[in-house]
Structures are given as structure tokens and as C-alpha cells.
Amino acid sequence: FRYVATVGFQLPTADLFSIVCERLSDDPSWDHNDMGWNVVPDGLREMLLWIRDRYKDPLIFITENGSAVDEPDDASALRDSKRQSFVEKHLQASNEAINAGVRLSGDFAWSLMDNFEWQFGYQRRFGITRVDFDTLERIPKGSAILYRDIIQYNREGRTRSLKIDSRPVHRNLLG
């Protein structure tokens, strides 16, 4: 269900209801983020393929793709290893869908900066940029550096294969 909302695809209410009733599932072995939501990159790929088939190959933009991650201190926030894994796995799933013929033209990170979430205030952090809410200082997290590196590598022309370098991209933030 969450992938339907994350994909940002407008579905008629009846179709959305049928997806929720027929496809909603949970598996205790799946990872969960700090909101308690399932983290299932394969589900993103399968949803993109389903949309392609069901709606006759539409142009798709993912308008919110991100994960809340527990960041108990600045060092863990800057390392950002859980969010980096989320980004890598979800971009890889999106790339697999593209290679299978899905017309995915955008996959936008949620969110650029840590922000106020209505249900939890400032307690849940989705941003790829750390915000110190006392000083308003902003520091790119490891996931922001990862996005930068992926974009930079793939900048020249549209490629059919995604380059994801698994080296620790956060090292320049931590010295």
C-alpha cells in the first residue's frame, strides 16, 4: 500500500481500494524503517511493472522515495548507512523496472532536508540533509553524497544500467 502512495500515481478510488484489499501484505522478515513501514525494494519494482501493465505503459514519476531512519547522534546521522542502503536498493529496483520496459522518468528523494512530520513533529528524520533544529545548520548526510555520486556517474546521456558504487561515500564527511 505504501508503494502506491510513494509512486505518486493517481489511481481511481476503486482501483486503489482493490490494490489495498488484494495486495496488502506483511512479512516479519522484511526490514522496517523508523515509522514502522515495510522496506521492500522488490515491491517497488513489482508495483512499477504492475502500473506499466495495468495502465498501458504510462510515463511514471516517483515523487516521494525515502525512509525515516533513527539518528540518535550526529555521527550516525552523517554515516547514514541505513538510508544509503535504502537508496541503493530502491534505485536498483527502479533500474530493473526501467530495463524491463517501465517508462520511469523521475525518482525524487523524500526529503531534501529533515523536516516537521505532522504525526511525530521533529522526531522522525527523512532528509538526506541533517538539520540541527536549534541552530538550523544543514549538513549533507551519506545518502546525499551517494545521490551526488550516482547522478555524477550517470550524467552523460541516459544509460540503461545504473552505476552504484558501494564504497563508503560518507568518509569525506567524517574525516
CSV table of C-alpha atoms in Angstrom, one decimal, residues 41-171:
chain,number,residue,atom,x,y,z
A,41,PRO,CA,12.6,-2.6,-2.7
A,42,ASP,CA,11.3,-5.6,-4.8
A,43,GLY,CA,7.8,-4.3,-4.0
A,44,LEU,CA,8.7,-1.0,-5.7
A,45,ARG,CA,9.8,-2.8,-8.9
A,46,GLU,CA,6.7,-5.0,-8.9
A,47,MET,CA,4.5,-2.0,-8.4
A,48,LEU,CA,6.1,-0.2,-11.3
A,49,LEU,CA,5.7,-3.3,-13.5
A,50,TRP,CA,2.1,-3.6,-12.4
A,51,ILE,CA,1.4,0.0,-13.3
A,52,ARG,CA,3.0,-0.4,-16.7
A,53,ASP,CA,0.9,-3.4,-17.5
A,54,ARG,CA,-2.4,-2.2,-15.9
A,55,TYR,CA,-2.3,1.3,-17.3
A,56,LYS,CA,-0.8,0.7,-20.8
A,57,ASP,CA,2.7,1.9,-20.3
A,58,PRO,CA,2.2,5.4,-18.8
A,59,LEU,CA,5.1,7.8,-18.1
A,60,ILE,CA,5.8,7.4,-14.3
A,61,PHE,CA,7.4,9.8,-11.8
A,62,ILE,CA,8.1,8.7,-8.3
A,63,THR,CA,7.5,11.9,-6.3
A,64,GLU,CA,8.5,10.7,-2.8
A,65,ASN,CA,11.0,8.0,-2.3
A,66,GLY,CA,12.6,7.9,1.1
A,67,SER,CA,12.8,6.4,4.6
A,68,ALA,CA,12.7,7.7,8.1
A,69,VAL,CA,15.9,6.5,9.9
A,70,ASP,CA,16.7,6.6,13.7
A,71,GLU,CA,19.5,9.0,14.1
A,72,PRO,CA,20.4,9.1,17.8
A,73,ASP,CA,23.5,11.3,17.3
A,74,ASP,CA,25.2,13.4,14.7
A,75,ALA,CA,27.8,10.7,13.8
A,76,SER,CA,25.1,8.1,13.0
A,77,ALA,CA,23.2,10.7,11.0
A,78,LEU,CA,26.2,11.6,8.9
A,79,ARG,CA,27.2,7.9,8.3
A,80,ASP,CA,23.5,7.3,7.3
A,81,SER,CA,24.2,3.7,6.4
A,82,LYS,CA,20.5,2.5,6.6
A,83,ARG,CA,19.3,5.3,4.3
A,84,GLN,CA,22.2,4.7,1.9
A,85,SER,CA,21.1,1.1,1.7
A,86,PHE,CA,17.5,2.1,1.2
A,87,VAL,CA,18.6,4.5,-1.7
A,88,GLU,CA,20.8,1.9,-3.3
A,89,LYS,CA,18.3,-0.9,-3.2
A,90,HIS,CA,15.3,1.2,-4.3
A,91,LEU,CA,17.3,2.8,-7.2
A,92,GLN,CA,18.4,-0.7,-8.2
A,93,ALA,CA,14.8,-1.9,-8.2
A,94,SER,CA,13.7,1.2,-10.3
A,95,ASN,CA,16.6,0.4,-12.7
A,96,GLU,CA,15.4,-3.2,-13.0
A,97,ALA,CA,11.9,-1.9,-13.8
A,98,ILE,CA,13.3,0.5,-16.5
A,99,ASN,CA,15.3,-2.4,-18.0
A,100,ALA,CA,12.0,-4.3,-18.1
A,101,GLY,CA,10.4,-1.5,-20.2
A,102,VAL,CA,8.8,0.7,-17.5
A,103,ARG,CA,8.9,4.4,-18.6
A,104,LEU,CA,10.2,5.8,-15.3
A,105,SER,CA,11.3,9.3,-15.9
A,106,GLY,CA,11.9,10.6,-12.3
A,107,ASP,CA,12.6,9.2,-8.9
A,108,PHE,CA,12.7,12.0,-6.3
A,109,ALA,CA,14.2,11.7,-2.9
A,110,TRP,CA,12.0,12.4,0.2
A,111,SER,CA,13.2,14.6,1.6
A,112,LEU,CA,16.0,17.0,0.8
A,113,MET,CA,16.1,18.1,4.5
A,114,ASP,CA,14.9,16.8,7.8
A,115,ASN,CA,11.5,18.4,8.4
A,116,PHE,CA,8.4,18.6,10.5
A,117,GLU,CA,6.2,15.5,10.2
A,118,TRP,CA,2.7,16.1,11.3
A,119,GLN,CA,2.3,12.9,13.3
A,120,PHE,CA,5.7,12.9,15.0
A,121,GLY,CA,7.0,16.5,14.8
A,122,TYR,CA,10.8,16.6,14.5
A,123,GLN,CA,11.3,13.1,16.0
A,124,ARG,CA,11.4,11.3,12.6
A,125,ARG,CA,14.1,12.2,10.1
A,126,PHE,CA,13.5,11.6,6.4
A,127,GLY,CA,16.0,14.1,5.0
A,128,ILE,CA,19.2,13.4,3.1
A,129,THR,CA,20.5,16.6,4.7
A,130,ARG,CA,20.8,16.8,8.5
A,131,VAL,CA,19.1,19.8,10.1
A,132,ASP,CA,20.1,20.9,13.6
A,133,PHE,CA,16.7,22.3,14.6
A,134,ASP,CA,18.3,24.5,17.3
A,135,THR,CA,20.9,26.3,15.0
A,136,LEU,CA,19.3,25.4,11.6
A,137,GLU,CA,22.7,24.2,10.4
A,138,ARG,CA,22.4,21.9,7.5
A,139,ILE,CA,24.9,19.1,6.8
A,140,PRO,CA,24.7,16.6,3.9
A,141,LYS,CA,24.3,13.0,5.1
A,142,GLY,CA,25.9,10.0,3.5
A,143,SER,CA,22.8,9.4,1.4
A,144,ALA,CA,23.1,12.9,-0.1
A,145,ILE,CA,26.7,12.1,-1.1
A,146,LEU,CA,25.6,8.8,-2.5
A,147,TYR,CA,22.9,10.5,-4.6
A,148,ARG,CA,25.5,13.0,-5.8
A,149,ASP,CA,27.9,10.2,-6.8
A,150,ILE,CA,25.2,8.2,-8.7
A,151,ILE,CA,24.0,11.3,-10.5
A,152,GLN,CA,27.5,12.4,-11.4
A,153,TYR,CA,28.4,8.9,-12.8
A,154,ASN,CA,25.2,8.7,-14.8
A,155,ARG,CA,25.2,12.3,-16.0
A,156,GLU,CA,26.5,11.7,-19.5
A,157,GLY,CA,23.5,10.5,-21.5
A,158,ARG,CA,20.7,8.3,-20.5
A,159,THR,CA,22.1,4.8,-19.6
A,160,ARG,CA,20.2,1.6,-19.3
A,161,SER,CA,22.4,0.4,-16.4
A,162,LEU,CA,22.7,2.2,-13.1
A,163,LYS,CA,26.2,2.6,-11.6
A,164,ILE,CA,26.0,2.3,-7.8
A,165,ASP,CA,29.4,2.5,-6.2
A,166,SER,CA,29.2,0.6,-2.8
A,167,ARG,CA,32.3,2.3,-1.3
A,168,PRO,CA,31.7,4.2,1.9
A,169,VAL,CA,30.7,7.5,0.4
A,170,HIS,CA,30.4,9.1,3.8
A,171,ARG,CA,34.1,9.2,4.6
